[in-house]
Amino acid sequence: GGSHAVRKGSVVLTADEMISVPAHPTTVEDTTGAGDLYASGFLFGYTSGKDLETCAKLGGLAAAEVISHLGARPETNLAALAEKELGI
């Protein structure tokens, strides 16, 4: 174990393609909850019928929000943040 922070973003692999999405820029305060929030953002997009690139962007945005402050819960309305930052 040990802690780590993703600085380059994420990669989504399917049988047919590789989608690379850069990390959403933020200042890291606490990485607690980053993976959970990435998964929740990605899965929200996926279950909403978004393409895989958008799913990864949503995951990255949610993770970036939660690591920007102490604690594992978002301090910002993630739907409003996605609309503001990604136009979704």
PDB file of C-alpha atoms in Angstrom:
ATOM      1  CA  GLY A   1       0.000   0.000   0.000  1.00  0.00           C
ATOM      2  CA  GLY A   2       0.951   3.604   0.157  1.00  0.00           C
ATOM      3  CA  SER A   3      -0.636   6.711  -1.183  1.00  0.00           C
ATOM      4  CA  HIS A   4      -0.303   8.036  -4.686  1.00  0.00           C
ATOM      5  CA  ALA A   5      -1.859  10.737  -6.802  1.00  0.00           C
ATOM      6  CA  VAL A   6      -2.723  10.479 -10.467  1.00  0.00           C
ATOM      7  CA  ARG A   7      -1.136  13.378 -12.297  1.00  0.00           C
ATOM      8  CA  LYS A   8      -1.506  12.335 -15.909  1.00  0.00           C
ATOM      9  CA  GLY A   9      -5.181  11.362 -15.980  1.00  0.00           C
ATOM     10  CA  SER A  10      -6.857   8.109 -16.859  1.00  0.00           C
ATOM     11  CA  VAL A  11      -7.051   5.602 -19.672  1.00  0.00           C
ATOM     12  CA  VAL A  12     -10.179   3.695 -20.663  1.00  0.00           C
ATOM     13  CA  LEU A  13      -9.568   0.498 -22.623  1.00  0.00           C
ATOM     14  CA  THR A  14     -12.087  -1.455 -24.660  1.00  0.00           C
ATOM     15  CA  ALA A  15     -11.576  -4.293 -27.109  1.00  0.00           C
ATOM     16  CA  ASP A  16     -11.476  -1.711 -29.906  1.00  0.00           C
ATOM     17  CA  GLU A  17     -10.012   1.505 -28.542  1.00  0.00           C
ATOM     18  CA  MET A  18      -7.878   3.276 -25.971  1.00  0.00           C
ATOM     19  CA  ILE A  19      -9.172   6.594 -24.649  1.00  0.00           C
ATOM     20  CA  SER A  20      -6.751   8.817 -22.743  1.00  0.00           C
ATOM     21  CA  VAL A  21      -8.154  11.682 -20.665  1.00  0.00           C
ATOM     22  CA  PRO A  22      -5.857  14.190 -18.922  1.00  0.00           C
ATOM     23  CA  ALA A  23      -6.249  14.845 -15.200  1.00  0.00           C
ATOM     24  CA  HIS A  24      -8.463  17.766 -14.254  1.00  0.00           C
ATOM     25  CA  PRO A  25      -6.178  20.453 -12.780  1.00  0.00           C
ATOM     26  CA  THR A  26      -6.495  20.987  -9.033  1.00  0.00           C
ATOM     27  CA  THR A  27      -4.469  21.542  -5.887  1.00  0.00           C
ATOM     28  CA  VAL A  28      -4.150  18.334  -3.868  1.00  0.00           C
ATOM     29  CA  GLU A  29      -4.997  18.655  -0.166  1.00  0.00           C
ATOM     30  CA  ASP A  30      -6.161  15.120   0.724  1.00  0.00           C
ATOM     31  CA  THR A  31      -6.443  12.098  -1.581  1.00  0.00           C
ATOM     32  CA  THR A  32      -8.988  10.318   0.630  1.00  0.00           C
ATOM     33  CA  GLY A  33     -11.967   9.336  -1.513  1.00  0.00           C
ATOM     34  CA  ALA A  34     -10.348  10.043  -4.884  1.00  0.00           C
ATOM     35  CA  GLY A  35     -10.883   6.546  -6.263  1.00  0.00           C
ATOM     36  CA  ASP A  36     -14.436   6.329  -4.973  1.00  0.00           C
ATOM     37  CA  LEU A  37     -15.347   9.682  -6.480  1.00  0.00           C
ATOM     38  CA  TYR A  38     -13.676   8.812  -9.786  1.00  0.00           C
ATOM     39  CA  ALA A  39     -15.727   5.605  -9.914  1.00  0.00           C
ATOM     40  CA  SER A  40     -18.947   7.408  -9.010  1.00  0.00           C
ATOM     41  CA  GLY A  41     -18.452  10.084 -11.655  1.00  0.00           C
ATOM     42  CA  PHE A  42     -17.532   7.526 -14.305  1.00  0.00           C
ATOM     43  CA  LEU A  43     -20.483   5.282 -13.437  1.00  0.00           C
ATOM     44  CA  PHE A  44     -22.885   8.223 -13.351  1.00  0.00           C
ATOM     45  CA  GLY A  45     -21.858   9.060 -16.894  1.00  0.00           C
ATOM     46  CA  TYR A  46     -21.997   5.435 -18.003  1.00  0.00           C
ATOM     47  CA  THR A  47     -25.480   4.810 -16.613  1.00  0.00           C
ATOM     48  CA  SER A  48     -26.617   8.110 -18.148  1.00  0.00           C
ATOM     49  CA  GLY A  49     -25.585   6.902 -21.606  1.00  0.00           C
ATOM     50  CA  LYS A  50     -22.534   9.154 -22.002  1.00  0.00           C
ATOM     51  CA  ASP A  51     -19.612   8.104 -24.212  1.00  0.00           C
ATOM     52  CA  LEU A  52     -16.557   6.634 -22.463  1.00  0.00           C
ATOM     53  CA  GLU A  53     -14.453   9.773 -22.843  1.00  0.00           C
ATOM     54  CA  THR A  54     -17.134  11.832 -21.123  1.00  0.00           C
ATOM     55  CA  CYS A  55     -17.437   9.175 -18.405  1.00  0.00           C
ATOM     56  CA  ALA A  56     -13.703   9.460 -17.715  1.00  0.00           C
ATOM     57  CA  LYS A  57     -13.919  13.262 -17.665  1.00  0.00           C
ATOM     58  CA  LEU A  58     -16.766  13.096 -15.142  1.00  0.00           C
ATOM     59  CA  GLY A  59     -14.771  10.694 -12.992  1.00  0.00           C
ATOM     60  CA  GLY A  60     -11.704  12.893 -13.133  1.00  0.00           C
ATOM     61  CA  LEU A  61     -13.687  16.001 -12.294  1.00  0.00           C
ATOM     62  CA  ALA A  62     -15.332  14.350  -9.277  1.00  0.00           C
ATOM     63  CA  ALA A  63     -11.980  13.039  -8.046  1.00  0.00           C
ATOM     64  CA  ALA A  64     -10.354  16.452  -8.536  1.00  0.00           C
ATOM     65  CA  GLU A  65     -13.063  18.101  -6.460  1.00  0.00           C
ATOM     66  CA  VAL A  66     -12.707  15.711  -3.512  1.00  0.00           C
ATOM     67  CA  ILE A  67      -8.911  15.884  -3.378  1.00  0.00           C
ATOM     68  CA  SER A  68      -8.952  19.695  -3.325  1.00  0.00           C
ATOM     69  CA  HIS A  69      -9.965  19.780   0.362  1.00  0.00           C
ATOM     70  CA  LEU A  70      -9.788  17.701   3.526  1.00  0.00           C
ATOM     71  CA  GLY A  71     -12.274  14.845   3.791  1.00  0.00           C
ATOM     72  CA  ALA A  72     -13.810  12.270   1.524  1.00  0.00           C
ATOM     73  CA  ARG A  73     -17.086  14.032   0.726  1.00  0.00           C
ATOM     74  CA  PRO A  74     -17.580  16.587  -2.038  1.00  0.00           C
ATOM     75  CA  GLU A  75     -18.017  20.177  -0.885  1.00  0.00           C
ATOM     76  CA  THR A  76     -19.456  21.254  -4.232  1.00  0.00           C
ATOM     77  CA  ASN A  77     -22.592  20.177  -6.075  1.00  0.00           C
ATOM     78  CA  LEU A  78     -21.012  17.817  -8.623  1.00  0.00           C
ATOM     79  CA  ALA A  79     -23.846  18.152 -11.150  1.00  0.00           C
ATOM     80  CA  ALA A  80     -23.435  21.936 -11.173  1.00  0.00           C
ATOM     81  CA  LEU A  81     -19.655  21.547 -11.373  1.00  0.00           C
ATOM     82  CA  ALA A  82     -19.955  19.188 -14.365  1.00  0.00           C
ATOM     83  CA  GLU A  83     -22.233  21.661 -16.115  1.00  0.00           C
ATOM     84  CA  LYS A  84     -19.842  24.550 -15.430  1.00  0.00           C
ATOM     85  CA  GLU A  85     -16.575  22.757 -16.241  1.00  0.00           C
ATOM     86  CA  LEU A  86     -17.635  20.251 -18.910  1.00  0.00           C
ATOM     87  CA  GLY A  87     -20.897  21.643 -20.270  1.00  0.00           C
ATOM     88  CA  ILE A  88     -22.713  18.455 -19.248  1.00  0.00           C
TER      89      ILE A  88
END
